[in-house]
Coordinates of C-alpha atoms in Angstrom, one line a residue:
Chain A
X598 CA -11.1 -29.3 19.3
X599 CA -7.8 -28.4 17.6
X600 CA -8.2 -24.8 18.9
X601 CA -8.6 -26.2 22.4
X602 CA -5.6 -28.5 22.2
X603 CA -3.5 -25.7 20.8
X604 CA -4.4 -23.3 23.5
X605 CA -3.8 -26.0 26.1
X606 CA -0.4 -26.6 24.5
X607 CA 0.3 -22.9 24.7
X608 CA -0.6 -22.9 28.4
X609 CA 1.7 -25.8 28.9
X610 CA 4.5 -24.0 27.2
X611 CA 3.9 -20.9 29.4
X612 CA 3.9 -23.0 32.5
X613 CA 7.1 -24.7 31.4
X614 CA 8.7 -21.3 30.7
X615 CA 7.8 -19.9 34.1
X616 CA 8.9 -23.1 35.9
X617 CA 12.3 -22.9 34.1
X618 CA 13.0 -19.2 34.7
X619 CA 11.9 -19.6 38.4
X620 CA 14.3 -22.4 38.8
X621 CA 17.1 -20.4 37.3
X622 CA 16.3 -17.4 39.4
X623 CA 16.2 -19.5 42.5
X624 CA 19.6 -21.1 41.7
X625 CA 21.3 -17.9 40.8
X626 CA 19.9 -15.5 43.4
X627 CA 19.6 -17.9 46.3
X628 CA 23.0 -17.1 47.8
X629 CA 22.0 -13.4 47.9
X630 CA 18.8 -14.2 49.6
X631 CA 20.9 -16.2 52.0
X632 CA 23.1 -13.2 52.6
X633 CA 20.1 -11.1 53.5
X634 CA 18.8 -13.7 55.9
X635 CA 22.2 -14.2 57.6
X636 CA 22.8 -10.4 57.9
X637 CA 19.8 -9.9 60.0
X638 CA 19.5 -13.2 61.9
X639 CA 20.5 -13.4 65.5
X640 CA 23.2 -16.0 66.4
X641 CA 20.6 -18.0 68.4
X642 CA 18.6 -18.3 65.2
X643 CA 21.6 -18.9 62.9
X644 CA 23.2 -21.7 64.9
X645 CA 20.1 -23.7 66.0
X646 CA 20.0 -26.9 63.9
X647 CA 16.3 -27.4 64.7
X648 CA 15.4 -24.2 62.9
X649 CA 14.2 -23.9 59.4
X650 CA 17.2 -22.1 57.9
X651 CA 15.2 -20.4 55.1
X652 CA 13.2 -18.1 57.3
X653 CA 13.5 -15.9 60.4
X654 CA 12.8 -18.0 63.5
X655 CA 13.6 -15.2 65.9
X656 CA 13.4 -11.5 65.8
X657 CA 15.8 -10.0 63.2
X658 CA 18.8 -8.1 64.7
X659 CA 21.3 -5.5 63.7
X660 CA 24.0 -7.0 65.8
X661 CA 25.9 -8.5 62.9
X662 CA 26.0 -5.1 61.1
X663 CA 27.2 -3.5 64.3
X664 CA 29.9 -6.0 64.7
X665 CA 31.0 -5.6 61.1
X666 CA 31.2 -1.8 61.2
X667 CA 32.5 -1.4 64.8
X668 CA 34.7 -4.4 65.5
X669 CA 36.2 -5.1 62.1
X670 CA 38.2 -3.1 59.6
X671 CA 35.4 -3.3 57.1
X672 CA 35.2 0.4 56.5
X673 CA 39.0 0.5 56.0
X674 CA 38.7 -2.2 53.4
X675 CA 35.9 -0.4 51.7
X676 CA 37.9 2.8 51.7
X677 CA 41.0 1.0 50.4
X678 CA 38.9 -0.6 47.6
X679 CA 37.4 2.7 46.6
X680 CA 40.8 4.4 46.6
X681 CA 42.5 1.7 44.5
X682 CA 39.4 1.6 42.2
X683 CA 39.5 5.4 41.6
X684 CA 43.2 5.6 41.1
X685 CA 43.2 2.6 38.7
X686 CA 40.3 4.1 36.8
X687 CA 42.2 7.4 36.4
X688 CA 45.3 5.7 35.2
X689 CA 43.3 3.5 32.9
X690 CA 41.6 6.4 31.3
X691 CA 44.9 8.3 30.8
X692 CA 46.4 5.3 29.0
X693 CA 43.3 3.9 27.2
X694 CA 41.5 6.9 26.0
X695 CA 44.2 8.2 23.6
X696 CA 45.1 4.7 22.6
X697 CA 41.5 3.7 21.9
X698 CA 40.9 6.9 19.9
X699 CA 44.1 6.6 17.9
X700 CA 43.6 2.9 17.1
X701 CA 40.1 3.6 15.9
X702 CA 40.9 6.7 13.8
X703 CA 44.5 7.1 12.8
X704 CA 46.2 3.7 12.6
X705 CA 44.3 2.1 9.7
X706 CA 44.8 -1.6 9.1
X707 CA 47.6 -2.2 11.5
X708 CA 45.6 -0.3 14.2
X709 CA 43.0 -3.0 14.0
X710 CA 45.7 -5.7 14.5
X711 CA 47.3 -3.8 17.3
X712 CA 43.9 -3.4 18.9
X713 CA 43.3 -7.1 18.8
X714 CA 46.8 -7.8 20.1
X715 CA 46.2 -5.5 23.1
X716 CA 42.8 -7.2 23.7
X717 CA 44.5 -10.6 23.7
X718 CA 46.8 -9.5 26.5
X719 CA 43.6 -9.2 28.6
X720 CA 43.5 -13.0 28.3
X721 CA 46.8 -13.4 30.1
X722 CA 45.4 -14.2 33.6
X723 CA 46.6 -13.0 36.9
X724 CA 47.3 -16.6 37.9
X725 CA 50.0 -16.8 35.2
X726 CA 51.6 -13.5 36.2
X727 CA 51.3 -13.3 39.9
X728 CA 54.7 -14.8 40.8
X729 CA 56.8 -12.6 38.5
X730 CA 54.5 -9.7 39.5
X731 CA 55.3 -10.3 43.2
X732 CA 59.0 -10.1 42.3
X733 CA 58.4 -6.8 40.5
X734 CA 56.3 -5.4 43.3
X735 CA 59.0 -6.3 45.8
X736 CA 61.8 -4.8 43.7
X737 CA 60.1 -1.5 43.6
X738 CA 59.4 -1.6 47.3
X739 CA 55.6 -1.8 47.1
X740 CA 55.0 -5.1 48.9
X741 CA 52.2 -5.0 51.4
X742 CA 51.0 -1.6 50.1
X743 CA 47.9 -0.6 48.3
X744 CA 50.1 1.1 45.7
X745 CA 51.2 -2.3 44.4
X746 CA 47.6 -2.8 43.3
X747 CA 47.4 0.6 41.7
X748 CA 50.5 -0.3 39.7
X749 CA 49.4 -3.7 38.6
X750 CA 45.6 -3.5 38.1
X751 CA 45.8 -1.5 34.9
X752 CA 47.5 -4.6 33.4
X753 CA 44.0 -6.0 32.9
X754 CA 41.9 -2.8 32.9
X755 CA 43.9 -1.1 30.1
X756 CA 43.6 -3.9 27.5
X757 CA 39.9 -4.3 28.1
X758 CA 39.2 -0.5 28.1
X759 CA 41.3 0.1 25.0
X760 CA 39.3 -2.5 23.2
X761 CA 36.0 -1.1 24.5
X762 CA 36.8 2.5 23.6
X763 CA 38.2 1.6 20.2
X764 CA 34.9 0.0 19.4
X765 CA 33.1 3.0 20.7
X766 CA 35.1 5.6 18.8
X767 CA 34.6 3.6 15.6
X768 CA 30.9 4.0 15.9
X769 CA 31.2 7.8 15.9
X770 CA 31.2 9.2 12.3
X771 CA 34.5 10.8 11.2
X772 CA 32.6 13.8 9.8
X773 CA 32.1 15.2 13.3
X774 CA 35.7 16.0 14.1
X775 CA 36.5 16.7 10.4
X776 CA 33.9 19.4 10.5
X777 CA 35.5 20.8 13.7
X778 CA 38.9 20.8 12.1
X779 CA 37.6 22.5 8.9
X780 CA 36.3 25.2 11.3
X781 CA 39.9 25.8 12.4
X782 CA 40.3 23.5 15.4
X783 CA 43.5 21.6 15.8
X784 CA 43.2 17.8 15.9
X785 CA 43.7 17.7 19.7
X786 CA 41.3 20.5 20.3
X787 CA 38.7 18.7 18.1
X788 CA 39.2 15.5 20.2
X789 CA 38.9 17.3 23.5
X790 CA 36.1 19.7 22.6
X791 CA 34.0 17.7 20.2
X792 CA 34.7 14.0 20.5
X793 CA 35.0 13.6 24.2
X794 CA 31.6 15.2 25.1
X795 CA 29.7 13.0 22.7
X796 CA 31.7 9.9 23.9
X797 CA 30.7 10.4 27.5
X798 CA 28.5 7.3 27.5
X799 CA 31.3 5.1 26.2
X800 CA 33.9 6.6 28.5
X801 CA 31.5 6.1 31.5
X802 CA 31.1 2.5 30.6
X803 CA 34.8 2.0 30.5
X804 CA 35.0 3.7 33.9
X805 CA 32.4 1.3 35.3
X806 CA 34.0 -1.8 33.9
X807 CA 37.5 -0.8 35.0
X808 CA 36.1 -0.1 38.5
X809 CA 34.2 -3.3 38.8
X810 CA 37.1 -5.3 37.5
X811 CA 39.3 -3.9 40.3
X812 CA 36.7 -4.5 43.0
X813 CA 36.4 -8.1 41.9
X814 CA 40.1 -8.8 41.7
X815 CA 41.3 -11.4 44.2
X816 CA 44.6 -13.1 43.3
X817 CA 46.9 -10.1 43.2
X818 CA 45.4 -8.6 46.3
X819 CA 45.9 -11.9 48.1
X820 CA 49.5 -12.3 46.8
X821 CA 50.9 -8.8 47.5
X822 CA 49.2 -7.7 50.7
X823 CA 49.4 -9.4 54.1
X824 CA 48.5 -6.8 56.7
X825 CA 44.7 -6.4 57.3
X826 CA 44.9 -2.6 57.3
X827 CA 46.0 -2.5 53.6
X828 CA 43.6 -5.1 52.3
X829 CA 40.7 -4.6 49.9
X830 CA 37.2 -5.8 50.5
X831 CA 37.5 -9.0 48.4
X832 CA 40.4 -10.3 50.4
X833 CA 39.9 -8.6 53.8
X834 CA 36.4 -10.0 54.3
X835 CA 37.1 -13.7 53.7
X836 CA 40.5 -13.7 55.4
X837 CA 39.7 -11.6 58.5
X838 CA 36.2 -12.6 59.4
X839 CA 37.3 -16.2 59.6
X840 CA 39.5 -16.9 62.6
X841 CA 40.8 -20.5 62.5
X842 CA 37.6 -22.5 62.4
X843 CA 35.4 -19.6 63.7
X844 CA 33.4 -18.0 61.0
X845 CA 31.6 -14.8 61.8
X846 CA 28.8 -15.8 59.4
X847 CA 26.4 -13.0 60.1
X848 CA 28.9 -10.2 59.6
X849 CA 30.5 -12.1 56.8
X850 CA 27.3 -12.3 54.8
X851 CA 26.5 -8.7 55.7
X852 CA 29.8 -7.6 54.2
X853 CA 29.2 -9.7 51.0
X854 CA 25.7 -8.2 50.6
X855 CA 26.7 -4.6 51.2
X856 CA 29.6 -4.9 48.8
X857 CA 27.8 -6.7 46.0
X858 CA 24.6 -4.9 45.5
X859 CA 25.9 -1.4 44.5
X860 CA 28.3 -3.1 42.0
X861 CA 25.5 -5.1 40.6
X862 CA 23.3 -2.1 40.1
X863 CA 26.0 -0.1 38.4
X864 CA 26.8 -3.0 36.1
X865 CA 23.2 -3.6 35.1
X866 CA 23.0 -0.2 33.6
X867 CA 26.0 -0.7 31.3
X868 CA 25.4 -4.4 30.4
X869 CA 24.9 -3.9 26.6
X870 CA 28.1 -2.2 26.0
X871 CA 29.9 -4.9 28.0
X872 CA 28.4 -7.6 25.7
X873 CA 29.4 -5.6 22.6
X874 CA 33.0 -5.7 23.9
X875 CA 33.0 -9.4 24.4
X876 CA 31.4 -10.6 21.3
X877 CA 34.3 -9.4 19.1
X878 CA 32.1 -8.2 16.3
X879 CA 30.7 -11.8 15.9
X880 CA 27.3 -10.1 16.1
X881 CA 26.3 -7.5 13.6
Chain B
X416 CA 50.4 29.3 -9.2
X417 CA 48.0 29.2 -6.3
X418 CA 45.3 30.6 -8.5
X419 CA 45.8 27.7 -10.9
X420 CA 45.7 25.3 -8.0
X421 CA 42.5 26.8 -6.9
X422 CA 41.0 26.4 -10.3
X423 CA 42.0 22.8 -10.6
X424 CA 40.8 22.1 -7.0
X425 CA 37.4 20.6 -8.1
X426 CA 39.2 18.1 -10.2
X427 CA 41.6 17.3 -7.4
X428 CA 38.6 16.5 -5.1
X429 CA 37.9 13.5 -7.4
X430 CA 41.3 12.1 -6.7
X431 CA 41.8 9.6 -3.9
X432 CA 41.5 11.4 -0.6
X433 CA 44.6 10.0 0.9
X434 CA 46.9 11.6 -1.8
X435 CA 45.4 15.0 -1.3
X436 CA 45.5 14.9 2.5
X437 CA 49.0 13.6 2.7
X438 CA 50.3 16.5 0.7
X439 CA 48.6 18.8 3.1
X440 CA 49.7 16.9 6.1
X441 CA 53.4 17.7 5.6
X442 CA 52.6 21.4 6.2
X443 CA 50.6 20.8 9.3
X444 CA 52.0 21.3 12.8
X445 CA 53.5 18.2 14.3
X446 CA 50.6 17.5 16.6
X447 CA 48.1 17.6 13.8
X448 CA 49.8 15.0 11.7
X449 CA 48.2 11.6 12.0
X450 CA 51.5 9.8 11.4
X451 CA 52.9 11.6 14.5
X452 CA 49.9 12.0 16.7
X453 CA 48.6 8.5 16.3
X454 CA 51.7 6.7 17.6
X455 CA 52.1 9.3 20.4
X456 CA 48.6 8.6 21.6
X457 CA 49.1 4.8 21.4
X458 CA 52.5 4.6 22.8
X459 CA 51.8 5.0 26.6
X460 CA 49.3 2.2 26.6
X461 CA 51.6 -0.1 24.6
X462 CA 54.6 0.7 26.8
X463 CA 52.5 0.0 29.9
X464 CA 51.3 -3.3 28.5
X465 CA 54.9 -4.2 27.6
X466 CA 56.1 -3.3 31.0
X467 CA 53.4 -5.0 33.0
X468 CA 52.2 -7.9 30.9
X469 CA 55.0 -8.8 28.5
X470 CA 57.9 -8.2 30.9
X471 CA 56.3 -10.2 33.8
X472 CA 55.6 -13.0 31.3
X473 CA 59.3 -13.0 30.2
X474 CA 60.2 -12.9 33.9
X475 CA 58.1 -15.9 34.6
X476 CA 59.9 -17.8 31.8
X477 CA 63.2 -16.8 33.4
X478 CA 62.1 -17.8 36.9
X479 CA 60.8 -21.1 35.6
X480 CA 64.3 -22.1 34.4
X481 CA 66.0 -20.8 37.6
X482 CA 66.1 -21.9 41.2
X483 CA 64.7 -18.7 42.6
X484 CA 63.2 -18.8 46.1
X485 CA 61.3 -16.0 47.8
X486 CA 64.2 -15.4 50.2
X487 CA 67.1 -15.9 47.8
X488 CA 69.0 -13.0 46.2
X489 CA 71.1 -14.9 43.7
X490 CA 69.7 -17.4 41.3
X491 CA 71.3 -19.8 38.9
X492 CA 70.1 -21.5 35.7
X493 CA 68.7 -25.0 36.1
X494 CA 67.3 -25.6 32.6
X495 CA 64.0 -27.5 32.5
X496 CA 64.5 -29.1 35.9
X497 CA 61.5 -27.3 37.4
X498 CA 59.2 -28.6 34.6
X499 CA 60.5 -32.1 35.0
X500 CA 60.1 -32.0 38.8
X501 CA 56.5 -30.7 38.3
X502 CA 55.7 -33.5 35.8
X503 CA 57.1 -36.1 38.2
X504 CA 55.1 -35.0 41.2
X505 CA 51.8 -36.8 41.7
X506 CA 50.3 -33.7 43.1
X507 CA 51.0 -31.8 39.9
X508 CA 49.6 -34.5 37.7
X509 CA 46.5 -34.6 39.9
X510 CA 46.2 -30.9 39.6
X511 CA 46.5 -31.0 35.8
X512 CA 43.8 -33.7 35.6
X513 CA 41.6 -31.7 38.0
X514 CA 42.0 -28.6 36.0
X515 CA 40.9 -30.4 32.8
X516 CA 37.9 -31.9 34.5
X517 CA 37.0 -28.7 36.2
X518 CA 37.2 -26.7 33.0
X519 CA 35.5 -29.2 30.7
X520 CA 32.6 -30.2 32.9
X521 CA 31.9 -26.6 34.1
X522 CA 32.0 -25.3 30.5
X523 CA 29.7 -28.0 29.1
X524 CA 27.2 -27.2 31.8
X525 CA 27.5 -23.5 31.4
X526 CA 26.9 -23.7 27.6
X527 CA 23.9 -26.0 27.9
X528 CA 22.3 -24.1 30.8
X529 CA 23.2 -20.7 29.3
X530 CA 21.5 -21.7 26.0
X531 CA 18.4 -22.8 27.8
X532 CA 18.3 -19.6 30.0
X533 CA 19.0 -17.3 27.0
X534 CA 16.2 -19.0 25.0
X535 CA 13.8 -18.3 27.9
X536 CA 15.0 -14.7 28.0
X537 CA 14.1 -14.2 24.3
X538 CA 10.4 -14.7 25.3
X539 CA 8.2 -12.2 27.1
X540 CA 7.1 -13.0 30.6
X541 CA 6.2 -11.2 33.7
X542 CA 9.1 -10.2 35.9
X543 CA 11.7 -10.4 33.1
X544 CA 13.6 -7.3 34.0
X545 CA 13.8 -8.5 37.7
X546 CA 15.1 -11.8 36.5
X547 CA 17.7 -10.2 34.3
X548 CA 19.0 -8.3 37.3
X549 CA 18.9 -11.4 39.5
X550 CA 20.7 -13.6 37.1
X551 CA 23.5 -11.1 36.7
X552 CA 24.3 -11.0 40.4
X553 CA 26.7 -13.9 40.6
X554 CA 28.8 -12.5 37.8
X555 CA 28.9 -9.0 39.1
X556 CA 29.4 -9.6 42.8
X557 CA 33.1 -9.9 43.8
X558 CA 34.0 -13.6 43.3
X559 CA 35.5 -14.2 46.7
X560 CA 32.4 -12.8 48.4
X561 CA 29.9 -14.8 46.4
X562 CA 32.0 -17.9 46.9
X563 CA 32.1 -17.5 50.7
X564 CA 28.3 -17.5 50.8
X565 CA 28.5 -20.9 49.1
X566 CA 31.0 -22.0 51.6
X567 CA 28.4 -21.6 54.2
X568 CA 25.5 -23.0 52.1
X569 CA 27.5 -26.2 51.8
X570 CA 28.7 -26.1 55.5
X571 CA 29.1 -29.5 57.2
X572 CA 26.6 -28.5 59.9
X573 CA 24.4 -25.7 58.8
X574 CA 24.0 -26.3 55.1
X575 CA 20.6 -25.1 53.8
X576 CA 21.3 -27.0 50.6
X577 CA 21.3 -30.3 52.6
X578 CA 18.3 -29.1 54.6
X579 CA 16.3 -28.5 51.4
X580 CA 17.5 -31.8 49.9
X581 CA 16.3 -33.6 53.0
X582 CA 13.0 -31.7 53.1
X583 CA 12.1 -32.7 49.6
X584 CA 13.3 -36.3 50.3
X585 CA 16.1 -36.3 47.7
X586 CA 18.4 -37.5 50.5
X587 CA 17.3 -39.7 53.3
X588 CA 16.9 -38.6 56.9
X589 CA 20.2 -40.0 57.9
X590 CA 22.2 -38.7 54.9
X591 CA 24.1 -35.4 55.3
X592 CA 26.6 -34.9 52.5
X593 CA 29.9 -33.5 53.6
X594 CA 30.5 -31.4 50.6
X595 CA 34.1 -30.5 51.3
X596 CA 35.0 -33.7 53.1
X597 CA 34.6 -36.2 50.2
X598 CA 36.7 -36.0 47.1
X599 CA 33.9 -36.3 44.5
X600 CA 31.5 -34.1 46.3
X601 CA 34.2 -31.5 46.7
X602 CA 34.9 -31.5 43.0
X603 CA 31.1 -31.3 42.3
X604 CA 30.8 -28.4 44.7
X605 CA 33.6 -26.3 43.1
X606 CA 32.3 -27.0 39.7
X607 CA 28.7 -26.1 40.7
X608 CA 29.9 -22.8 42.2
X609 CA 32.0 -22.0 39.2
X610 CA 29.0 -22.7 36.9
X611 CA 26.9 -20.5 39.1
X612 CA 29.4 -17.7 38.7
X613 CA 30.0 -18.0 34.9
X614 CA 26.5 -18.8 33.8
X615 CA 25.3 -15.2 33.7
X616 CA 28.2 -14.2 31.5
X617 CA 27.6 -17.0 29.0
X618 CA 23.8 -16.3 29.1
X619 CA 24.1 -12.6 28.2
X620 CA 26.5 -13.4 25.4
X621 CA 24.4 -16.2 24.0
X622 CA 21.3 -14.0 24.4
X623 CA 23.0 -11.3 22.3
X624 CA 23.6 -14.0 19.6
X625 CA 20.0 -15.2 19.7
X626 CA 18.5 -11.8 19.3
X627 CA 20.7 -11.1 16.3
X628 CA 19.1 -14.0 14.4
X629 CA 16.5 -12.5 12.1
X630 CA 12.9 -13.3 13.0
X631 CA 12.2 -14.3 9.4
X632 CA 14.6 -17.2 9.7
X633 CA 12.7 -18.7 12.7
X634 CA 9.4 -18.0 11.0
X635 CA 10.6 -19.7 7.8
X636 CA 11.5 -22.7 9.8
X637 CA 8.1 -22.7 11.4
X638 CA 6.3 -22.4 8.0
X639 CA 8.3 -25.3 6.7
X640 CA 6.9 -27.3 9.6
X641 CA 10.2 -27.8 11.4
X642 CA 9.6 -29.2 14.9
X643 CA 11.3 -27.8 18.0
X644 CA 14.4 -30.0 18.0
X645 CA 14.8 -29.8 14.3
X646 CA 14.7 -26.1 14.4
X647 CA 17.1 -26.0 17.3
X648 CA 19.7 -28.2 15.7
X649 CA 19.4 -27.3 12.1
X650 CA 18.6 -23.6 12.2
X651 CA 19.4 -21.9 15.5
X652 CA 22.5 -23.7 16.7
X653 CA 24.4 -23.4 13.4
X654 CA 23.6 -19.7 13.2
X655 CA 24.7 -19.4 16.9
X656 CA 28.0 -21.1 16.4
X657 CA 30.3 -18.1 16.3
X658 CA 28.8 -16.7 19.4
X659 CA 28.8 -20.0 21.2
X660 CA 32.5 -20.3 20.3
X661 CA 33.2 -16.9 21.8
X662 CA 31.3 -17.6 25.0
X663 CA 32.9 -21.1 25.2
X664 CA 36.4 -19.8 24.7
X665 CA 36.1 -17.0 27.3
X666 CA 34.5 -19.5 29.6
X667 CA 37.4 -21.9 29.1
X668 CA 39.9 -19.2 30.0
X669 CA 38.0 -18.2 33.1
X670 CA 37.7 -21.7 34.3
X671 CA 41.2 -22.9 33.3
X672 CA 43.0 -20.1 35.0
X673 CA 40.7 -19.5 38.0
X674 CA 41.8 -20.2 41.6
X675 CA 39.5 -17.9 43.6
X676 CA 36.6 -20.3 43.9
X677 CA 38.8 -23.2 44.8
X678 CA 41.0 -21.2 47.2
X679 CA 38.0 -19.9 49.1
X680 CA 36.0 -23.1 49.1
X681 CA 38.4 -26.0 49.6
X682 CA 42.1 -24.7 49.4
X683 CA 42.5 -27.6 47.0
X684 CA 41.4 -30.3 49.5
X685 CA 40.4 -32.8 50.6
X686 CA 43.7 -34.5 49.9
X687 CA 44.4 -32.5 46.7
X688 CA 41.1 -33.6 45.2
X689 CA 40.2 -30.1 44.0
X690 CA 43.8 -28.8 43.5
X691 CA 44.1 -27.1 40.1
X692 CA 47.2 -25.7 38.4
X693 CA 46.5 -22.1 39.4
X694 CA 46.0 -22.9 43.0
X695 CA 48.9 -25.2 43.1
X696 CA 51.1 -22.5 41.6
X697 CA 50.0 -20.2 44.4
X698 CA 50.6 -22.7 47.2
X699 CA 54.0 -23.6 45.7
X700 CA 55.2 -20.2 44.6
X701 CA 53.8 -17.8 47.1
X702 CA 53.0 -19.7 50.3
X703 CA 55.7 -22.3 49.8
X704 CA 58.3 -19.7 48.7
X705 CA 59.4 -21.7 45.7
X706 CA 59.1 -19.0 43.0
X707 CA 60.8 -21.1 40.4
X708 CA 58.6 -24.1 40.9
X709 CA 55.4 -22.0 41.1
X710 CA 56.3 -20.1 37.9
X711 CA 56.9 -23.4 36.1
X712 CA 53.5 -24.7 37.2
X713 CA 51.6 -21.6 36.1
X714 CA 53.4 -21.7 32.7
X715 CA 51.5 -24.9 32.1
X716 CA 48.4 -22.7 31.7
X717 CA 50.0 -21.0 28.7
X718 CA 49.5 -23.6 25.9
X719 CA 45.7 -23.6 26.5
X720 CA 45.7 -19.8 26.5
X721 CA 47.6 -19.8 23.2
X722 CA 45.2 -22.1 21.5
X723 CA 42.2 -20.1 22.7
X724 CA 43.8 -16.9 21.5
X725 CA 44.4 -18.3 18.1
X726 CA 40.8 -19.5 17.7
X727 CA 39.5 -16.2 19.0
X728 CA 41.6 -14.4 16.4
X729 CA 40.1 -16.6 13.7
X730 CA 36.6 -15.8 14.9
X731 CA 37.3 -12.1 14.9
X732 CA 38.8 -12.2 11.5
X733 CA 35.8 -14.1 10.0
X734 CA 33.5 -11.5 11.6
X735 CA 35.6 -8.8 10.0
X736 CA 35.3 -10.4 6.5
X737 CA 31.6 -11.0 6.5

């Protein structure tokens, strides 16, 4: 009898587990299901209140996608986002790679402190800085230009990536570059020839995070840029596909979907390193 | 002399490494000296951070005690007037209260739900990797785009949320909540969307903490006959405390300083019911052109950031010691 009650209790636990995770999955992923639906629904289907909104009531259509790509600046926004993302990533690497390495290897005790101090600047949010930043951007003549974002975005990608790379370089044994230096390499040569190749995974994750942070940014892009042709996806889509009270819902959701999925896939691959960066060594 | 040095070399190797290497270092070319190369490599990043984080921060202090407007070219010193004006405005006090409610309620929900979800994810079940991907989506998708999907899901006419609530008889056939039309519902909506967005982040952090708890600890608790709740509150949660602190602190910062969700969903409405400090600073400073007033409002974010930073430092230091 006890065996049977135990197995029944276990089945109950399994059922509870599946019910809980299904509920969470539904809650978290539903908006994306909704994007998929709306992307391919015809207007007649979308705006008929008698319809069940959760399924296709009429034949799916590509009209929303056509509108998005042909009648809006979506491709321009995508291109702008990509351009800003790549330039910011490049700038970030130029600044953060040497700093992360030096803080991990050469600076000893105060390097640790300085590393934490730089990470803490990541906590200073855009909503605290956007007003003075708008002044700075205006004074260097970059208002309403993509270059303002290239200038400002490293203010959050650099602190985060310095921290991430510092942690990564610490995990590489010192012997490796010391061996190279004994073989006659200069320090810089040892870094470039020996350390960088084996750090590719860490560098790549810094690239991905810097890139996704710039794609997700909203406040600076909203503050600095007003003309549609210079906007990024995050700002261009919600401000231009809404005209007064008219929402182009189908195209709006298509834009959200197309932008979100690739970012999500990239991110998923590098999740563990991201966690390691945020847990501050509170996990061993 | 060099021969003597070579003979005593084995003995020197016993000596502390730093002494030996520093003697050698002085003969190295400049770029191979750590005392030179290190600062040179760090300097560009530090200069950039000083120029684009520290300097703007100083500038915002300066703006907050001035009378700067977007159009004005000359400014004069007005002391703490902007802060006083802000504190005297009902809208500001409303926004301050809203920010606190928004932050505390959303973080409480995020931590509880995140703990539950993370506990589920420590178990094995079918479809786990799919679930892991799905639950990450809200965190990873650009905030403004995820939020705009919610704007439609809570639309006054076409809300599928209302449709489902009606279909399962949670609301009656004549009820149709206007999510952005009523004050409390609007607040509930922005909190819900924010929870939706931050939950994945908290979950993966807590999950990392849970998996770092040794299995033996849990098993020992089982052997001792500890029930579920006892084990949770006396074993798991105390061990999880540092990581819950980290997740909670980052969550507080994300919530306290966020304006994207609110800007996209409600623009602070209806009647300032969801206005928070960050969005009010934006409306005042950028759209209203009152740079000084906006800067003063956003500086009210700083004390909380400072406290969070101090606590984070303590957590990091403790992790370093152990």
